[in-house]
XYZ file of C-alpha atoms in Angstrom:
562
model
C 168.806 112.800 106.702
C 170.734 109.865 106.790
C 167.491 107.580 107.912
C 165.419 109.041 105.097
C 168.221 108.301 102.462
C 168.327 104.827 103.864
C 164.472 104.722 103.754
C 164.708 106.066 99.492
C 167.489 103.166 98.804
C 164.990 100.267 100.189
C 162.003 101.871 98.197
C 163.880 102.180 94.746
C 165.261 98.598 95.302
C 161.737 97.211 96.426
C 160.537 98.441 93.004
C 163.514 97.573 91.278
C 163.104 93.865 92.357
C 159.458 94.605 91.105
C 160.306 95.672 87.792
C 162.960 92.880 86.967
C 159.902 91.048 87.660
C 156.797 92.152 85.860
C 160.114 92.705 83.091
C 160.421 89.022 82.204
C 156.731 89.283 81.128
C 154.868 90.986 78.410
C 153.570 94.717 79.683
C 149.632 95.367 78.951
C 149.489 92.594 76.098
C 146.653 90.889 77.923
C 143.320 93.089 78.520
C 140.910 93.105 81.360
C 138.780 90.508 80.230
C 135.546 92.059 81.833
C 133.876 94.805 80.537
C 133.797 96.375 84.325
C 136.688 97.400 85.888
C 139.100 94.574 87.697
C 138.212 94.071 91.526
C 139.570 90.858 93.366
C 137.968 88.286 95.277
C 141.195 86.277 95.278
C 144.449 86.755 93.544
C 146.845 83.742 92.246
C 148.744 81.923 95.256
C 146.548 82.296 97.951
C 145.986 79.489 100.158
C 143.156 76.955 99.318
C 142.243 73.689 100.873
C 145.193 71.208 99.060
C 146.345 73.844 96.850
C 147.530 77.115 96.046
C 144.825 79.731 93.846
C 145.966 79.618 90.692
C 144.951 82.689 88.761
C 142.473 86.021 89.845
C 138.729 85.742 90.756
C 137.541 88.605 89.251
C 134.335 90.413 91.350
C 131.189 90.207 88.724
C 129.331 92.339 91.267
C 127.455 89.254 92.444
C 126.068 88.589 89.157
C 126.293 86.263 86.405
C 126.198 86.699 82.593
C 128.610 89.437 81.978
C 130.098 89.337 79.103
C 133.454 87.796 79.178
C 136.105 89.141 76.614
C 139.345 87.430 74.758
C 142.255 88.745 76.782
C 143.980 89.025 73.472
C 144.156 87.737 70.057
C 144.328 84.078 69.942
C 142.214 80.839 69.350
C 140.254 78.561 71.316
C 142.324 75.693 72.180
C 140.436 73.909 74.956
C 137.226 73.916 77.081
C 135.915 72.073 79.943
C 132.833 70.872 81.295
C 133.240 69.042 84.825
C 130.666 69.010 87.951
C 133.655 70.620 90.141
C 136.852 72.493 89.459
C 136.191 74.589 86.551
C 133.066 74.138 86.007
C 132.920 75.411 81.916
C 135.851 76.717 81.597
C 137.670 78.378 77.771
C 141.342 77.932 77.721
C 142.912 80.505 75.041
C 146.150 79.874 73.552
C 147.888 83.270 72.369
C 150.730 83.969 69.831
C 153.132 85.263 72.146
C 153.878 81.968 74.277
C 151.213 82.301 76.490
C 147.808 80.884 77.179
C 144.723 82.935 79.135
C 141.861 80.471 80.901
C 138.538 81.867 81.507
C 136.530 79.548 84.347
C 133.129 79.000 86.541
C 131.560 80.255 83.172
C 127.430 80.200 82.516
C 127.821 79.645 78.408
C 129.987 79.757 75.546
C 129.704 82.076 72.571
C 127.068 81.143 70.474
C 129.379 78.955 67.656
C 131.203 77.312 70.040
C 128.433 76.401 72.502
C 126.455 75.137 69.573
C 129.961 72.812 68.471
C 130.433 71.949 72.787
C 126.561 70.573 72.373
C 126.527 68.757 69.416
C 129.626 66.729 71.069
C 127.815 66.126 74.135
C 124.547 64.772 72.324
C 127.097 62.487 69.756
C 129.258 61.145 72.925
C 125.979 61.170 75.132
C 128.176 62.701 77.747
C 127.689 66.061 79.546
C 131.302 66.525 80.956
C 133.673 67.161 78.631
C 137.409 68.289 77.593
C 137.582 68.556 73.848
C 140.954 70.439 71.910
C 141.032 72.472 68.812
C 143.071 73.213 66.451
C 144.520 76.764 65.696
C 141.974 77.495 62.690
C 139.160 76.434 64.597
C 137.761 79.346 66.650
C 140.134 81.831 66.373
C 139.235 84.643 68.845
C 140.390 88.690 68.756
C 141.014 90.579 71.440
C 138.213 92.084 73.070
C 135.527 89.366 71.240
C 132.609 87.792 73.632
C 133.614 84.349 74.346
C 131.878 83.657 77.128
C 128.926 85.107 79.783
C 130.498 84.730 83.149
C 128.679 82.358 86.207
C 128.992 80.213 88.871
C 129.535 77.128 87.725
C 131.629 74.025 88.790
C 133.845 74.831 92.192
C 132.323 78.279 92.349
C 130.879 79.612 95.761
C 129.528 82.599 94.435
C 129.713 84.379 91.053
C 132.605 85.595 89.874
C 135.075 85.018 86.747
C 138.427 83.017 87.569
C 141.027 83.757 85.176
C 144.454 81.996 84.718
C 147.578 83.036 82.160
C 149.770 79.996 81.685
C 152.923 79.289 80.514
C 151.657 77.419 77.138
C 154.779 75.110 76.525
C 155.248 74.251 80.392
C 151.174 74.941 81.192
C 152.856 76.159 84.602
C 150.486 79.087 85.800
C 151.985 82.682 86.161
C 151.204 85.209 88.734
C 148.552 87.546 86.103
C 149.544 90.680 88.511
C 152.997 90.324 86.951
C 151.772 91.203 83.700
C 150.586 94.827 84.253
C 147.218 94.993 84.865
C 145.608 98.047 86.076
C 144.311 97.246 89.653
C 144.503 100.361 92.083
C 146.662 98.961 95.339
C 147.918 100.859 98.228
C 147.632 98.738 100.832
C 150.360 96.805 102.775
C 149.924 93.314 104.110
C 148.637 93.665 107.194
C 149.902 90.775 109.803
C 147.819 89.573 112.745
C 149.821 86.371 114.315
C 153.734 85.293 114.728
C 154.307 81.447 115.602
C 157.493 79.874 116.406
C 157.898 75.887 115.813
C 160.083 73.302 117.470
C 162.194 72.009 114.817
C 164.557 68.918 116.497
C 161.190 66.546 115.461
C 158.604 68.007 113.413
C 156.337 71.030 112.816
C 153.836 69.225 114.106
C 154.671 67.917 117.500
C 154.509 69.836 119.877
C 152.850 72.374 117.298
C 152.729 76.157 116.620
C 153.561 78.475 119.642
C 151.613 81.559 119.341
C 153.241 85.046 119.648
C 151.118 88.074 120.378
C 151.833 90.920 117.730
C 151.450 94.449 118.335
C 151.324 97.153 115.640
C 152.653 100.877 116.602
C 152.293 103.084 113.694
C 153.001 101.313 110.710
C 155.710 98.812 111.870
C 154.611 95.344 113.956
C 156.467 94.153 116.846
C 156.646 91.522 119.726
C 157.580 91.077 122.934
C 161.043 89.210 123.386
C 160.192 85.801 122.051
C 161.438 83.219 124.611
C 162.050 79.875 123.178
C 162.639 76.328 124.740
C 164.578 74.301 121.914
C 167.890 75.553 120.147
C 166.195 74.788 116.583
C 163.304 76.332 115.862
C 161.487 77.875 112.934
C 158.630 81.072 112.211
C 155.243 80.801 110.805
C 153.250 84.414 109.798
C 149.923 85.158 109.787
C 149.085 87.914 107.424
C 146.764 89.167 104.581
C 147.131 91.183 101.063
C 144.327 93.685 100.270
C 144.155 95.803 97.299
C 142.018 98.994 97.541
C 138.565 96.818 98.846
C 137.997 94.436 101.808
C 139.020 90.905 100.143
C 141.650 88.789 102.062
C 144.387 88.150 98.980
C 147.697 86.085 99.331
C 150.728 87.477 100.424
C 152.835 87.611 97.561
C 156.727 87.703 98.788
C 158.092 87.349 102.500
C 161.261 87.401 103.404
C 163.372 86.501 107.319
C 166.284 87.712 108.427
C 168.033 87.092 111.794
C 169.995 89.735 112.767
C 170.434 91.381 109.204
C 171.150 88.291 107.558
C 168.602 86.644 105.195
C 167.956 83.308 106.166
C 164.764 82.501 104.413
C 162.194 84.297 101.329
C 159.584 82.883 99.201
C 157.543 84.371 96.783
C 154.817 83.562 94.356
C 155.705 83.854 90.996
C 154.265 80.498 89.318
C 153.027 77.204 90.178
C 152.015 73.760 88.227
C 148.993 72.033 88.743
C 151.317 68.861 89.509
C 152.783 71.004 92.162
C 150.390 72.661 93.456
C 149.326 70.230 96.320
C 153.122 70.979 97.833
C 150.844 73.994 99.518
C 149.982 71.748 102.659
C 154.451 71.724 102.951
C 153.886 75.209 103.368
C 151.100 76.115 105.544
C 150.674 75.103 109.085
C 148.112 72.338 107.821
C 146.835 71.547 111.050
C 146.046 75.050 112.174
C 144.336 75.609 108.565
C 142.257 72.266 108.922
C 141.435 72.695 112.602
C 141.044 76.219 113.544
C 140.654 77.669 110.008
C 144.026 79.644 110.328
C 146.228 80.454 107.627
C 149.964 80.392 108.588
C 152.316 80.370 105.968
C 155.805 78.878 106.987
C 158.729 81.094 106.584
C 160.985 78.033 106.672
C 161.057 74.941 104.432
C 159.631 71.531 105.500
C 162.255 68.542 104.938
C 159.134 67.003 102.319
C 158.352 70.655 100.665
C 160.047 70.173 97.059
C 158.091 72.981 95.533
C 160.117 74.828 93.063
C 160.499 78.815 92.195
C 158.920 79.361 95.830
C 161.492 79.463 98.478
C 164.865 81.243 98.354
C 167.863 78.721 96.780
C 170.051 77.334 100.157
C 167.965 79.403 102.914
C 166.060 76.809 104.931
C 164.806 79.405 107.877
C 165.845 77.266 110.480
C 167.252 78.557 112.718
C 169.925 77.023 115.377
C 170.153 79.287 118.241
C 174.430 78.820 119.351
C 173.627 80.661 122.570
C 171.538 82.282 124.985
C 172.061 85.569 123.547
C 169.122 88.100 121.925
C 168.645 88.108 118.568
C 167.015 90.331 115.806
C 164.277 88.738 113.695
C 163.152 90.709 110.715
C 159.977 89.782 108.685
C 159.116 91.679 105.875
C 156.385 91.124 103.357
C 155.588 93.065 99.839
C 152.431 92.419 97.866
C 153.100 92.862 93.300
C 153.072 96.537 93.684
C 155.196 97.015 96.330
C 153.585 98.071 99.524
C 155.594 96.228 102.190
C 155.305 95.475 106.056
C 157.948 94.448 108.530
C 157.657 93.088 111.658
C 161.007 93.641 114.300
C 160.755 91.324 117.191
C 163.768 88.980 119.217
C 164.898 85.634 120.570
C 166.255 83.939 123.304
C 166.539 80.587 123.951
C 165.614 80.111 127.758
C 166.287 76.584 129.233
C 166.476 73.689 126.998
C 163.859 70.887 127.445
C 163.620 67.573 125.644
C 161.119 68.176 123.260
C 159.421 65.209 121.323
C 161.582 61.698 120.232
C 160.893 59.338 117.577
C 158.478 56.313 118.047
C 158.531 53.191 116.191
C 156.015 54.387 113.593
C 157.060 57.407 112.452
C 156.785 58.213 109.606
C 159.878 60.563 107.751
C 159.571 62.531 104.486
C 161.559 61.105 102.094
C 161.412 57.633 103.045
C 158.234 55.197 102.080
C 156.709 53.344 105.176
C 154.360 50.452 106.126
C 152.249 50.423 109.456
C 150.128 47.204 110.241
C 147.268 46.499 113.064
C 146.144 43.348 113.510
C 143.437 43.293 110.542
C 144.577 46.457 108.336
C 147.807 48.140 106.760
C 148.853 51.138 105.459
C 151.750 51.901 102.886
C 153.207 55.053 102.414
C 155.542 55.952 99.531
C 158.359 58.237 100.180
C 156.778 61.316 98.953
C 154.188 60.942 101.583
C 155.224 63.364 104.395
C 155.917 67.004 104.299
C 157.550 66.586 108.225
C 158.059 63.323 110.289
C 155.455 62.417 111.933
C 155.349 59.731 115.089
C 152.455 57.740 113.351
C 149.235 56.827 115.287
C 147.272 53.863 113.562
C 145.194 51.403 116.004
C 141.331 49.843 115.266
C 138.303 50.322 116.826
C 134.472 48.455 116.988
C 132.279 50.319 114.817
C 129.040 52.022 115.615
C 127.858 50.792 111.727
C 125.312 47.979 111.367
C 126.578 47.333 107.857
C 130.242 47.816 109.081
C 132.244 44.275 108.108
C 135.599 45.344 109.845
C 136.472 47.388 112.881
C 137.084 50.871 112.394
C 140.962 51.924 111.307
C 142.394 54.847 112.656
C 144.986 56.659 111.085
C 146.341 59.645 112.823
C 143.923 62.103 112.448
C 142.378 64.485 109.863
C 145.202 67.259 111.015
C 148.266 66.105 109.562
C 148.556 66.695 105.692
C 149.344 63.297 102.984
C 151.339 64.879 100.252
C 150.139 61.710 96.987
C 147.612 58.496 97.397
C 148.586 55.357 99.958
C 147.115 52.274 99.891
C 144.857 50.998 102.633
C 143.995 47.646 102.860
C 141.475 46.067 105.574
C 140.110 42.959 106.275
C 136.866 42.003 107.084
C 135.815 40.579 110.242
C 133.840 37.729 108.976
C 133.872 35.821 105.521
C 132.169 37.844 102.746
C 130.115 36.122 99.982
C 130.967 36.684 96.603
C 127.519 39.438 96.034
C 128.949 41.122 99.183
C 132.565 41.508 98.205
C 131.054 43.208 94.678
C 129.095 45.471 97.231
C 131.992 46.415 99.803
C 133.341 50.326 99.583
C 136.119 51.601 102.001
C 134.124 54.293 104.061
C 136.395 57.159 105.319
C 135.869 60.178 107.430
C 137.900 63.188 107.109
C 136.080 64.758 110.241
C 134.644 67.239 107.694
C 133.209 65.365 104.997
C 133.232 61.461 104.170
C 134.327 59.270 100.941
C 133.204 55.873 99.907
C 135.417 54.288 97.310
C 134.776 51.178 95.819
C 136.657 48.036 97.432
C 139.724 46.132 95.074
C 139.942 42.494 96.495
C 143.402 41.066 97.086
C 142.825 37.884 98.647
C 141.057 38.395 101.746
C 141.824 42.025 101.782
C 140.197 45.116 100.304
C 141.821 47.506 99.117
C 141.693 51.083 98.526
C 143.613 54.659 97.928
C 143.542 57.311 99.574
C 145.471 61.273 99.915
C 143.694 61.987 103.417
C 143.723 60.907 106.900
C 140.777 60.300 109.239
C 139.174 56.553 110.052
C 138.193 54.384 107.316
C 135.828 50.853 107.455
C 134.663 48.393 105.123
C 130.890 48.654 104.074
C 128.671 46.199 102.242
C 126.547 48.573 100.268
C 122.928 47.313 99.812
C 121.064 50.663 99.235
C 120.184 51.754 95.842
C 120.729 55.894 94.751
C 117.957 57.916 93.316
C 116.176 60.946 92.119
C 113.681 62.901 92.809
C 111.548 65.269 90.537
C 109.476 68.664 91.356
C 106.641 67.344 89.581
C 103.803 65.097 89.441
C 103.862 62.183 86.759
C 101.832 63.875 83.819
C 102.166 67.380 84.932
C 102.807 70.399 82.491
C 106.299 72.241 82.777
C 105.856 75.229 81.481
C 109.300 76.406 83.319
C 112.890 76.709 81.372
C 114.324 73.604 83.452
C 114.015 70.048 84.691
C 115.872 69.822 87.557
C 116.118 66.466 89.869
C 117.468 66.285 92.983
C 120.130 63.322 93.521
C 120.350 61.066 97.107
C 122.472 57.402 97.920
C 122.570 56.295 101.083
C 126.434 56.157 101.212
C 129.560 57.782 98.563
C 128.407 59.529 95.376
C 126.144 58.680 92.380
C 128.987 58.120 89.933
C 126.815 57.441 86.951
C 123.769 59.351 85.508
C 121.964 58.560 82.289
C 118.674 59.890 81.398
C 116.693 59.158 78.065
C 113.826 60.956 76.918
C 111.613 58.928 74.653
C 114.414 56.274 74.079
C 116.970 58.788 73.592
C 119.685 60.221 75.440
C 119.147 63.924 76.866
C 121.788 65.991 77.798
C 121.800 67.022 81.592
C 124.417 69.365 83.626
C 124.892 68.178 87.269
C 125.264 70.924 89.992
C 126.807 69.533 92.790
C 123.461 66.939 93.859
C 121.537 68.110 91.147
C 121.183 66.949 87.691
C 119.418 69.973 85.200
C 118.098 70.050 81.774
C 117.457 73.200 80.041
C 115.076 72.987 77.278
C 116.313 72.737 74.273
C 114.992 71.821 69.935
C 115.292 68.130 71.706
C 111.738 68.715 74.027
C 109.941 72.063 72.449
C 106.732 73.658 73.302
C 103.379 71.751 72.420
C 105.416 68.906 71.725
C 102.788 66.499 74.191
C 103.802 63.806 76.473
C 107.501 62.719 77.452
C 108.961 59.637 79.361
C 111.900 60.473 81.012
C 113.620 57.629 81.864
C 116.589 58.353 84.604
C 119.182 55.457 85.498
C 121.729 55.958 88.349
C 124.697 54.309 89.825
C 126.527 54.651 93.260
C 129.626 53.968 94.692
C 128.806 50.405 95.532
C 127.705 49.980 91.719
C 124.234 49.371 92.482
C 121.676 50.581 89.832
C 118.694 51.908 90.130
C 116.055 52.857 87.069
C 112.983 55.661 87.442
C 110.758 56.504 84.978
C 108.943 60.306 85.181
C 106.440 61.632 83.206
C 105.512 65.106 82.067
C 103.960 67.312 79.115
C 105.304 69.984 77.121
């Protein structure tokens, strides 16, 4: 009797705590804004590659153009058009203090698309990020603003939407506002990880603990630990009532009944936002694809409303005695997992000392080699971080420096450094204009376009890998579906984009001597036929001018009929 009355007092505080929650914001105010009921793909604060999720991506059942609905009365206040991120994206700013963003969309209602276009053909610019004024577009709730897609970021169809703070634009958790989204399922944990904490998270690494579930409760064997300052990591998931992996929501850690650490995930900026890689075990997310989320702060992790005021989660083992460790994590509606397990600390070893280039948050840093340098401001590092930075010959025939090395692609940058590198012969003035700073993540590459100082280039950077200085001769392109002169009888032009090395940063295309609007889908650029090219309207010349990285320029000129 006594256990179950026990077991009724944690429930009615659990949704206590949940209440004074969802309390400080406004109850069913906001509608579902699909016409289908809500299903997630993602909810806001799971873990992303440099930042947290923001908002919900709402299930569109693999489909686009759904009709997407005003959350609640309001007016348009904003929209975007960008090749990433949002894609076209509606921001909606409500009467009540808040503001509801609508993402990854295919089209705008008809008045506003009509307004969005008209911009783009008088700016002769496709991406845009135009504000209104309150009398503008005023929406109700429930109106059609949008039909829902795939567009920008998006790696499938689906509808991301975002409530915001509208005086502080920080986002807010939308779960906390009383939507109807059936949820019975706990977290469900699959990995523990302790961390040696007398250097840095990251040397020696995480140290894996195998969990065990019996019943509905997790456990461990008696976790046996080497240092007397060490720290946890979980591995876990949120579901609702479908498959998706979601966020976890709240965690808390206690050591033998005593809270030491909590977080949860209430709201986050978009200038915060990067602060994720302080929380996550970055190089198990990078490398192996593993999401651990640290239930401990990093010295470099200054996110705030995340962790629990005062409670760092380290923990500094006095003895040799066992202790309890308590995890327990709660998703919005209160469904809640713990996992019991204990330490020891076993026989002390050394562990991991400074070198001469590490790195510490906190405190800004410069590293030279013999032809490059590296300068780190204090905000840099999350953990320290015994730097690794030495030069290599490159395999690149248009390489003009050795190859820099900087750590590795593992360890997380919090903001930009500043690379410079110099080349290993004189440069001409024409190959100086042509010179990008090539760097390789592991994953992906970057070129950016080389600043001179002197005899250095420079360039700026929020990654680690190996970076080298290219002269850039090539020239970027595109290439059409068609044969000069042929009739297009489709809805579309599309043309596929290509350079050699980086990105094409610039794309102009002219139709007859005047500009024509074209989206751009990742490599693609696409025109959708439009009052500018109609039916029976003959023969076109479609003039297409591209820039890369490097700045070269290139010019192609199509033909077709309509």
């Amino acid at each position: 009797m006594k256990i179950f009355s026990q077991l009724m007092m944690a429930v009615c505080l659990i949704a206590t705590i949940i209440t004074q929650a969802q309390n400080n914001y406004p109850q069913n105010y906001f509608r579902n804004p699909l016409n289908i009921p809500m299903q997630l793909a993602a909810n806001f604060g799971a873990v992303r590659t440099n930042h947290f999720h923001m908002g919900l991506d709402l299930r569109t059942n693999s489909q686009e153009n759904l009709s997407v609905l005003a959350a609640a009365d309001g007016y348009v206040s904003r929209i975007k058009v960008e090749r990433y991120g949002f894609g076209n994206a509606i921001y909606i700013t409500h009467p009540n203090g808040f503001t509801t963003v609508y993402a990854h969309l295919n089209k705008y209602f008809d008045k506003l698309d009509e307004y969005v276009k008209e911009k783009q053909y008088k700016d002769e610019k496709w991406e845009q990020d135009i504000a209104f004024q309150p009398g503008q577009f005023p929406v109700t709730k429930g109106q059609l603003i949008a039909l829902s897609g795939n567009t920008g970021g998006s790696a499938g169809p689906h509808l991301h939407f975002e409530i915001r703070d509208t005086k502080t634009e920080e986002c807010l958790n939308p779960l906390l506002f009383g939507f109807n989204i059936p949820d019975s399922v706990a977290p469900i944990i699959s990995g523990l990880y302790w961390y040696d904490r007398r250097f840095s998270t990251y040397e020696p690494g995480a140290n894996g603990i195998t969990v065990k579930k019996i019943g509905n409760a997790y456990t461990t064997d008696v976790v046996r630990v080497n240092s007397p300052m060490i720290s946890f990591g979980i591995k876990a998931v949120d579901k609702a009532n479908q498959g998706f992996n979601l966020g976890v929501y709240k965690a808390e850690l206690l050591m033998d009944g005593k809270l030491i650490y909590g977080f949860s995930i209430d709201k986050v900026s978009y200038d915060d936002t990067r602060y994720l890689n302080g929380c996550i075990d970055y190089t198990k997310f990078i490398r192996d694809k593993a999401g651990i989320q640290h239930l401990s702060t990093l010295p470099g992790m200054k996110l705030a409303n995340y962790g629990t005021s005062n409670l760092s989660g380290v923990i500094n083992l006095q003895d040799e005695g066992i202790h309890t460790i308590e995890i327990i994590l709660k998703d919005v509606k209160g469904n809640t997992s713990r996992l019991t397990t204990k330490v020891q600390l076993a026989k002390t070893d050394n562990g991991v000392s400074p070198s001469a280039k590490t790195v510490l948050p906190n405190q800004g840093k410069v590293i030279t080699t013999d032809n490059a340098e590296i300068s780190f401001s204090k905000n840099a590092m999350y953990d320290a971080v015994n730097f690794n930075m030495y030069e290599k010959n490159s395999g690149d025939g248009n390489a003009v420096s050795n190859t820099i090395v900087l750590q590795n692609p593992y360890i997380p940058v919090h903001d930009y450094y500043t690379l410079k590198i110099k080349p290993n012969r004189k440069l001409s003035k024409e190959e100086k204009d042509k010179a990008v700073v090539l760097f390789d993540y592991g994953s992906d590459k970057d070129a950016v376009k080389a600043k001179w100082n002197g005899d250095q280039a420079e360039a700026q950077f929020n990654r680690l890998g190996t970076a080298e200085l290219i002269v850039d001769n090539s020239v970027p392109s595109v290439s059409s579906g068609w044969k000069d002169g042929a009739v297009i009888t489709g809805s579309t032009l599309r043309l596929k984009g290509s350079t050699r090395i980086g990105d094409i940063t610039s794309f102009r295309a002219e139709l007859d001597g005047k500009w024509l609007r074209f989206a751009r889908v990742k490599d693609d650029f696409i025109y959708t036929f439009d009052e500018k090219c109609p039916r029976g309207s003959g023969s076109h010349t479609l003039k297409v001018t591209t820039i890369n990285s490097a700045g070269n320029a290139n010019t192609q000129t199509f033909t077709f009929q309509r």
